[in-house]
């Protein structure tokens, strides 16, 4: 399960990394390593100076990796998540392959609700399906509080296995959870949705039940994320993937309080909190004020414009359009450099604007990582001021 040295360059070196084919582990004694808390990723999350812009990719595990498909086996992704050896291996695969600055736990946003027996599965190619869906007050009884040690011991074991591997290399692990709105949307719609009509109908038609549902989900997210950090995660990301379906006023009134309670519930842990949603350009100022160190931005809003919208109090994460990675390399390189320039070198975690598309060539992502690492944050800072 060992991660090769390409992934362990903690020195901001611009030298060509070892070739991608060189999968052999290198003794960690030969690798200059900084503690995880001082890694480029964690430093950038806290908007501290860095010697390179850190990079990782949402949905970097799975999908486009042949080694994922080989290791994953048949069945629901939830079955893979319940096997710590396999989940740890799937967490580490993209770190080896791409040389990213952080791993993200192999899990899913529906793991806590599935673990308390709500009746959730994840269909390949479709996403989470819920049967029966959440409809009425009695359904709250199906959402008892999460006890991570008893309900999801496999998640904590996976984190222990992964961090035993990555901590000595100075590579942080990101834990994650789904934000109350996005998880609620799956429970209410019964599966993926385009319009979130039933979700909005419950939100507007029965505000009391809506608030009770979001409060339960917020409690589960806090419990899960706290346990993930206690098991070794160095940062957390709260995915509100589908919050962009809401107007700012609906978001502020009906969603933000529950999201804020999740983020506030993590404040004492001292790890960076990342918050992200798709199509949230109009919500960015509200999300930035929810209690975060890092705000994820999708590809629709350039990072310099996002910075204008949220001010200087948070770091930004993003935001290369995942579809760009399917274009010829010179296009990918130009857009990567554009994102870096707009990010300004500090307080920027490079990422895609949403998850890796399944048809992405893994070599393109590895080249993006190399390009980001080869770019000096100081030069970006200077060009940002000049421009
Ligand atoms: O890098 C990673 O992929 C790490 C693990 C991870 C998964 N899901 C595994 C998974 C993460 C971080 C998630 C988060 C997640 N899950 C989100 C938030 C991020 C986002 O994309 O906005 C959401 C909305 C979900 C719900 C979900 N689960 C969806 C929409 C899908 C996709 C359906 C598909 O096949 O395209 C899933 C299934 C899922 N979760 C897969 C993986 C690797 C798909 C592949 C498989 O079943 O093996």
Coordinates of C-alpha atoms and ligand atoms in Angstrom, one line a residue:
X1 CA 0.0 0.0 0.0
X2 CA 3.1 2.2 0.2
X3 CA 3.0 5.5 -1.7
X4 CA 6.0 6.2 -3.9
X5 CA 8.3 9.2 -3.6
X6 CA 6.8 11.2 -6.5
X7 CA 3.9 11.8 -4.2
X8 CA 6.1 12.8 -1.3
X9 CA 8.0 15.8 -2.6
X10 CA 7.4 18.2 0.2
X11 CA 10.1 20.6 -0.9
X12 CA 8.4 22.6 -3.6
X13 CA 11.1 21.5 -6.0
X14 CA 10.6 22.3 -9.6
X15 CA 12.7 19.3 -10.8
X16 CA 11.0 16.8 -13.1
X17 CA 9.3 14.2 -10.8
X18 CA 10.2 10.6 -11.3
X19 CA 8.4 9.1 -14.2
X20 CA 4.9 8.0 -13.8
X21 CA 5.8 4.4 -14.6
X22 CA 8.2 4.4 -11.6
X23 CA 5.8 2.9 -9.0
X24 CA 8.5 1.5 -6.7
X25 CA 8.4 2.7 -3.2
X26 CA 11.4 4.8 -2.1
X27 CA 12.6 4.6 1.5
X28 CA 11.0 7.5 3.4
X29 CA 14.3 8.3 5.0
X30 CA 15.4 9.8 1.6
X31 CA 12.5 12.1 1.4
X32 CA 12.4 15.5 3.0
X33 CA 9.1 15.6 4.9
X34 CA 7.3 18.3 6.7
X35 CA 4.6 17.5 9.3
X36 CA 1.1 17.3 7.9
X37 CA 0.1 20.5 9.8
X38 CA 2.8 22.3 7.9
X39 CA 2.1 20.8 4.5
X40 CA 1.4 23.1 1.5
X41 CA -2.2 22.0 1.6
X42 CA -2.9 22.8 5.2
X43 CA -0.9 26.0 5.0
X44 CA -2.9 27.2 2.0
X45 CA -6.2 26.3 3.7
X46 CA -5.1 28.7 6.5
X47 CA -4.1 31.3 3.9
X48 CA -0.5 31.1 5.0
X49 CA 2.4 31.5 2.6
X50 CA 3.4 28.4 0.6
X51 CA 6.3 27.3 -1.5
X52 CA 3.9 25.8 -4.0
X53 CA 0.2 25.9 -4.7
X54 CA -1.3 22.6 -3.4
X55 CA -3.6 20.6 -5.6
X56 CA -6.0 17.8 -5.3
X57 CA -9.1 16.8 -7.3
X58 CA -12.7 16.3 -6.1
X59 CA -13.7 12.7 -6.9
X60 CA -10.0 11.9 -7.6
X61 CA -10.6 8.3 -6.5
X62 CA -12.3 5.8 -8.8
X63 CA -14.1 6.6 -12.0
X64 CA -11.2 7.3 -14.4
X65 CA -8.6 5.1 -12.8
X66 CA -8.1 1.6 -14.3
X67 CA -6.6 0.4 -11.0
X68 CA -9.7 1.5 -9.2
X69 CA -11.9 -0.6 -11.5
X70 CA -9.6 -3.5 -11.0
X71 CA -9.6 -3.3 -7.2
X72 CA -13.2 -2.2 -6.6
X73 CA -15.0 -5.4 -7.5
X74 CA -18.7 -5.7 -8.2
X75 CA -21.6 -4.5 -5.9
X76 CA -22.5 -1.2 -4.4
X77 CA -19.8 1.4 -3.7
X78 CA -21.1 1.2 -0.1
X79 CA -19.8 -2.4 0.1
X80 CA -16.3 -1.2 -0.9
X81 CA -16.5 1.6 1.7
X82 CA -17.3 -1.0 4.4
X83 CA -14.0 -2.8 3.7
X84 CA -11.2 -0.8 5.3
X85 CA -8.3 -2.5 3.5
X86 CA -10.0 -1.8 0.1
X87 CA -11.2 1.7 1.0
X88 CA -7.7 2.6 2.2
X89 CA -6.2 1.3 -1.0
X90 CA -8.7 3.2 -3.1
X91 CA -7.9 6.4 -1.1
X92 CA -4.2 6.0 -1.8
X93 CA -4.4 5.1 -5.5
X94 CA -4.9 8.7 -6.7
X95 CA -2.1 10.0 -4.4
X96 CA 0.3 7.6 -6.0
X97 CA -1.0 8.2 -9.5
X98 CA -1.3 12.0 -9.6
X99 CA 1.1 13.2 -6.9
X100 CA -1.7 15.3 -5.4
X101 CA -1.0 17.2 -2.1
X102 CA -3.9 15.6 -0.2
X103 CA -5.9 12.4 -0.1
X104 CA -9.7 12.4 0.2
X105 CA -11.2 9.6 2.2
X106 CA -12.9 6.9 0.1
X107 CA -16.4 7.2 1.3
X108 CA -19.7 8.7 0.3
X109 CA -22.0 11.4 1.6
X110 CA -24.8 8.9 2.2
X111 CA -22.7 6.6 4.5
X112 CA -24.1 8.0 7.8
X113 CA -27.8 7.8 6.7
X114 CA -27.2 4.3 5.3
X115 CA -25.4 3.3 8.6
X116 CA -28.5 4.2 10.7
X117 CA -30.6 2.1 8.4
X118 CA -32.5 4.7 6.5
X119 CA -32.7 2.5 3.4
X120 CA -30.1 4.0 1.1
X121 CA -28.0 2.4 -1.6
X122 CA -25.8 3.8 -4.3
X123 CA -26.5 2.6 -7.9
X124 CA -23.5 2.5 -10.2
X125 CA -23.8 5.2 -12.8
X126 CA -26.8 6.8 -11.1
X127 CA -26.0 7.7 -7.5
X128 CA -27.8 7.4 -4.2
X129 CA -31.3 5.9 -4.2
X130 CA -33.5 6.0 -1.1
X131 CA -36.5 3.6 -0.5
X132 CA -38.9 4.6 0.9
X133 CA -38.1 8.4 0.6
X134 CA -38.6 10.9 3.4
X135 CA -42.2 12.1 3.4
X136 CA -43.6 12.9 6.8
X137 CA -42.9 13.6 10.5
X138 CA -42.8 9.8 11.3
X139 CA -39.8 9.5 9.0
X140 CA -37.7 11.4 11.4
X141 CA -37.7 8.3 13.6
X142 CA -35.6 6.6 10.8
X143 CA -32.8 9.1 11.5
X144 CA -31.5 8.3 14.9
X145 CA -28.3 10.0 16.0
X146 CA -25.1 8.6 14.5
X147 CA -22.6 6.9 16.9
X148 CA -19.5 6.8 14.5
X149 CA -17.6 4.2 16.6
X150 CA -20.5 1.8 16.6
X151 CA -22.3 2.6 13.3
X152 CA -19.3 3.3 11.0
X153 CA -16.2 1.6 12.6
X154 CA -15.0 0.8 9.1
X155 CA -14.7 4.5 8.2
X156 CA -12.5 5.1 11.3
X157 CA -10.4 2.0 10.6
X158 CA -9.9 3.2 7.0
X159 CA -8.7 6.6 8.2
X160 CA -6.3 4.9 10.6
X161 CA -4.9 2.7 7.8
X162 CA -4.5 5.7 5.4
X163 CA -3.0 8.1 7.9
X164 CA -0.5 5.5 9.1
X165 CA 0.7 5.5 5.5
X166 CA 0.5 9.2 4.7
X167 CA 1.5 10.9 8.0
X168 CA 5.1 9.9 7.7
X169 CA 5.1 11.4 4.2
X170 CA 3.5 14.6 5.3
X171 CA 0.5 14.1 3.1
X172 CA -2.8 15.2 4.7
X173 CA -6.1 13.2 4.5
X174 CA -9.3 15.1 4.0
X175 CA -12.4 13.8 5.7
X176 CA -15.8 14.7 4.4
X177 CA -19.5 14.7 4.8
X178 CA -22.6 15.8 2.9
X179 CA -24.2 19.1 4.1
X180 CA -27.7 18.8 5.4
X181 CA -29.4 20.3 2.3
X182 CA -27.7 18.0 -0.2
X183 CA -28.3 14.8 1.9
X184 CA -31.9 15.9 2.5
X185 CA -32.4 16.3 -1.2
X186 CA -31.5 12.6 -1.8
X187 CA -33.7 11.4 1.1
X188 CA -36.7 13.4 -0.1
X189 CA -36.4 12.9 -3.9
X190 CA -35.5 9.2 -3.4
X191 CA -32.6 9.6 -5.8
X192 CA -30.7 12.1 -7.9
X193 CA -32.8 15.0 -9.1
X194 CA -32.6 17.9 -11.6
X195 CA -35.1 20.4 -10.1
X196 CA -35.4 19.4 -6.4
X197 CA -39.1 20.1 -6.7
X198 CA -40.1 17.8 -3.8
X199 CA -37.3 19.1 -1.7
X200 CA -38.3 22.7 -2.2
X201 CA -42.0 21.8 -1.7
X202 CA -41.2 20.3 1.8
X203 CA -38.9 23.2 2.6
X204 CA -41.6 25.8 1.8
X205 CA -44.7 23.8 2.7
X206 CA -43.6 22.4 6.1
X207 CA -40.8 24.6 7.5
X208 CA -41.1 22.9 10.9
X209 CA -40.5 19.4 9.5
X210 CA -37.8 20.8 7.2
X211 CA -35.9 22.4 10.1
X212 CA -36.2 19.2 12.1
X213 CA -34.9 17.1 9.2
X214 CA -31.9 19.4 8.6
X215 CA -31.1 19.5 12.3
X216 CA -30.9 15.7 12.5
X217 CA -28.7 15.6 9.4
X218 CA -26.5 18.4 10.8
X219 CA -26.1 16.4 14.0
X220 CA -25.0 13.3 12.0
X221 CA -22.6 15.3 9.9
X222 CA -20.9 16.8 13.0
X223 CA -20.7 13.4 14.7
X224 CA -19.2 11.9 11.6
X225 CA -16.7 14.7 10.9
X226 CA -15.5 14.9 14.5
X227 CA -14.9 11.2 14.6
X228 CA -13.0 11.4 11.3
X229 CA -10.7 14.1 12.6
X230 CA -10.2 12.3 15.9
X231 CA -9.2 9.2 13.8
X232 CA -6.6 11.3 11.9
X233 CA -8.1 13.4 9.1
X234 CA -6.2 16.7 8.8
X235 CA -9.0 18.8 7.2
X236 CA -12.7 18.3 6.4
X237 CA -14.8 19.2 3.4
X238 CA -18.5 19.7 3.8
X239 CA -20.1 19.0 0.4
X240 CA -23.3 21.0 -0.3
X241 CA -23.1 19.8 -3.9
X242 CA -26.7 20.8 -4.9
X243 CA -27.2 24.0 -2.9
X244 CA -26.9 26.0 -6.1
X245 CA -30.5 25.0 -6.8
X246 CA -31.6 27.6 -4.2
X247 CA -32.0 31.4 -4.3
X248 CA -29.8 33.3 -1.9
X249 CA -32.9 34.2 0.3
X250 CA -34.1 30.5 0.5
X251 CA -30.5 29.4 1.2
X252 CA -30.1 32.0 3.9
X253 CA -33.4 31.3 5.6
X254 CA -33.8 27.5 5.2
X255 CA -30.3 26.0 4.8
X256 CA -27.6 28.2 6.1
X257 CA -28.5 27.8 9.8
X258 CA -28.1 24.0 9.7
X259 CA -24.9 24.3 7.6
X260 CA -23.5 26.8 10.1
X261 CA -24.3 24.5 13.0
X262 CA -22.2 21.8 11.3
X263 CA -19.2 24.1 10.8
X264 CA -19.5 25.6 14.2
X265 CA -19.6 22.1 15.7
X266 CA -16.1 21.6 14.3
X267 CA -14.5 24.9 15.2
X268 CA -12.7 23.7 18.3
X269 CA -10.9 20.9 16.4
X270 CA -8.3 23.2 14.8
X271 CA -8.5 21.7 11.4
X272 CA -9.4 23.6 8.2
X273 CA -13.0 23.5 7.2
X274 CA -13.7 23.5 3.4
X275 CA -17.2 24.1 2.1
X276 CA -18.2 23.5 -1.5
X277 CA -21.3 23.5 -3.8
X278 CA -21.9 23.5 -7.5
X279 CA -23.5 26.5 -9.2
X280 CA -23.2 28.5 -6.0
X281 CA -21.9 31.7 -7.5
X282 CA -24.8 33.8 -6.0
X283 CA -24.4 32.0 -2.6
X284 CA -20.6 32.5 -2.2
X285 CA -20.8 35.4 0.2
X286 CA -23.3 33.5 2.4
X287 CA -21.3 30.3 2.3
X288 CA -18.0 32.2 3.1
X289 CA -19.7 33.5 6.3
X290 CA -20.8 30.0 7.4
X291 CA -17.6 29.3 9.4
X292 CA -15.1 28.1 6.9
X293 CA -11.4 28.5 6.3
X294 CA -11.7 27.5 2.6
X295 CA -14.5 28.1 0.1
X296 CA -14.8 25.8 -2.9
X297 CA -15.8 27.5 -6.2
X298 CA -17.1 25.8 -9.3
X299 CA -15.9 26.7 -12.8
X300 CA -18.6 29.2 -13.4
X301 CA -17.1 32.0 -11.4
X302 CA -13.4 33.0 -12.0
X303 CA -11.4 32.9 -8.8
X304 CA -10.5 36.6 -8.9
X305 CA -14.2 37.4 -9.2
X306 CA -15.0 34.9 -6.4
X307 CA -12.4 36.7 -4.3
X308 CA -14.1 40.0 -5.0
X309 CA -17.4 38.5 -3.8
X310 CA -16.1 37.0 -0.6
X311 CA -13.3 39.3 0.5
X312 CA -9.9 38.2 1.9
X313 CA -11.0 36.2 5.0
X314 CA -11.1 32.8 3.4
X315 CA -8.9 30.7 1.1
X316 CA -10.4 29.6 -2.2
X317 CA -10.4 26.1 -3.7
X318 CA -10.9 25.4 -7.4
X319 CA -11.7 25.7 -10.2
X320 CA -10.6 24.2 -13.5
X321 CA -13.7 23.1 -15.5
X322 CA -13.5 19.2 -15.3
X323 CA -14.6 19.1 -19.0
X324 CA -11.4 21.1 -19.9
X325 CA -9.4 18.0 -19.0
X326 CA -10.8 16.2 -22.1
X327 CA -9.3 18.9 -24.4
X328 CA -5.9 18.9 -26.0
X329 CA -3.0 19.4 -23.5
X330 CA -2.2 23.0 -24.6
X331 CA -5.7 24.0 -23.8
X332 CA -5.6 22.3 -20.4
X333 CA -2.2 23.9 -19.7
X334 CA -3.5 27.4 -20.6
X335 CA -6.6 27.1 -18.5
X336 CA -4.6 25.7 -15.6
X337 CA -2.3 28.7 -15.7
X338 CA -5.3 31.0 -16.0
X339 CA -6.8 29.5 -12.8
X340 CA -3.5 29.8 -11.0
X341 CA -3.1 33.5 -12.0
X342 CA -6.6 34.3 -10.9
X343 CA -6.0 32.4 -7.6
X344 CA -3.1 34.7 -6.9
X345 CA -0.7 32.1 -5.3
X346 CA -1.6 32.4 -1.7
X347 CA -4.9 31.3 -0.1
X348 CA -5.5 29.1 -3.1
X349 CA -6.0 25.3 -3.2
X350 CA -6.0 24.2 -6.8
X351 CA -8.8 21.8 -7.7
X352 CA -11.3 21.2 -10.4
X353 CA -14.6 23.1 -10.3
X354 CA -16.4 19.8 -9.6
X355 CA -15.5 16.1 -9.7
X356 CA -13.3 14.3 -12.2
X357 CA -15.3 13.1 -15.2
X358 CA -15.1 9.3 -15.7
X359 CA -13.7 9.7 -19.2
X360 CA -10.7 11.7 -18.1
X361 CA -7.3 10.5 -19.0
X362 CA -5.4 10.0 -15.7
X363 CA -2.1 11.2 -17.4
X364 CA -3.7 14.6 -18.0
X365 CA -4.5 15.0 -14.3
X366 CA -0.9 14.0 -13.5
X367 CA 0.4 16.7 -15.9
X368 CA -1.9 19.3 -14.3
X369 CA -0.4 18.5 -10.9
X370 CA 3.1 18.8 -12.3
X371 CA 2.2 22.2 -13.9
X372 CA 0.7 23.5 -10.7
X373 CA 3.7 22.4 -8.7
X374 CA 6.1 24.0 -11.3
X375 CA 4.5 27.4 -10.9
X376 CA 6.0 29.7 -8.3
X377 CA 3.3 31.2 -6.0
X378 CA 5.5 34.3 -5.7
X379 CA 5.3 34.9 -9.4
X380 CA 1.6 34.4 -9.4
X381 CA 1.3 37.0 -6.6
X382 CA 3.4 39.4 -8.6
X383 CA 1.5 38.9 -11.8
X384 CA -1.8 39.3 -10.0
X385 CA -0.7 42.7 -8.6
X386 CA 0.6 43.7 -12.0
X387 CA -2.6 42.7 -13.8
Ligands
LIG1 O1 -12.4 10.9 -4.7 C1 -13.5 10.2 -4.5 O2 -14.3 9.8 -5.4 C2 -13.6 9.9 -3.0 C3 -14.8 9.3 -2.6 C4 -16.1 9.9 -2.8 C5 -17.2 9.2 -3.4 N1 -18.3 10.0 -3.3 C6 -17.2 7.7 -3.8 C7 -18.1 7.4 -4.9 C8 -16.6 11.2 -2.5 C9 -15.8 12.4 -2.0 C10 -18.0 11.2 -2.8 C11 -18.8 12.4 -2.5 C12 -20.2 12.4 -3.0 N2 -21.1 11.4 -3.2 C13 -20.8 13.6 -3.3 C14 -20.2 15.0 -3.1 C15 -19.3 15.3 -4.2 C16 -19.8 15.7 -5.5 O3 -19.5 15.0 -6.5 O4 -20.6 16.7 -5.5 C17 -22.1 13.3 -3.8 C18 -23.1 14.3 -4.3 C19 -22.2 11.9 -3.7 C20 -23.4 11.0 -4.1 C21 -23.0 10.1 -5.2 N3 -22.4 8.9 -5.0 C22 -23.0 10.3 -6.6 C23 -23.6 11.6 -7.2 C24 -22.5 9.2 -7.2 C25 -22.2 9.1 -8.7 C26 -22.9 8.1 -9.5 C27 -21.9 7.7 -10.6 O5 -21.6 6.5 -10.7 O6 -21.5 8.6 -11.4 C28 -22.1 8.3 -6.2 C29 -21.4 7.0 -6.4 C30 -20.0 7.0 -6.1 N4 -19.4 7.5 -4.9 C31 -18.9 6.5 -6.9 C32 -17.7 6.7 -6.2 C33 -16.3 6.4 -6.5 C34 -19.1 6.0 -8.3 C35 -18.4 4.8 -8.7 C36 -18.7 3.5 -8.1 O7 -19.9 3.2 -7.8 O8 -17.7 2.7 -8.0

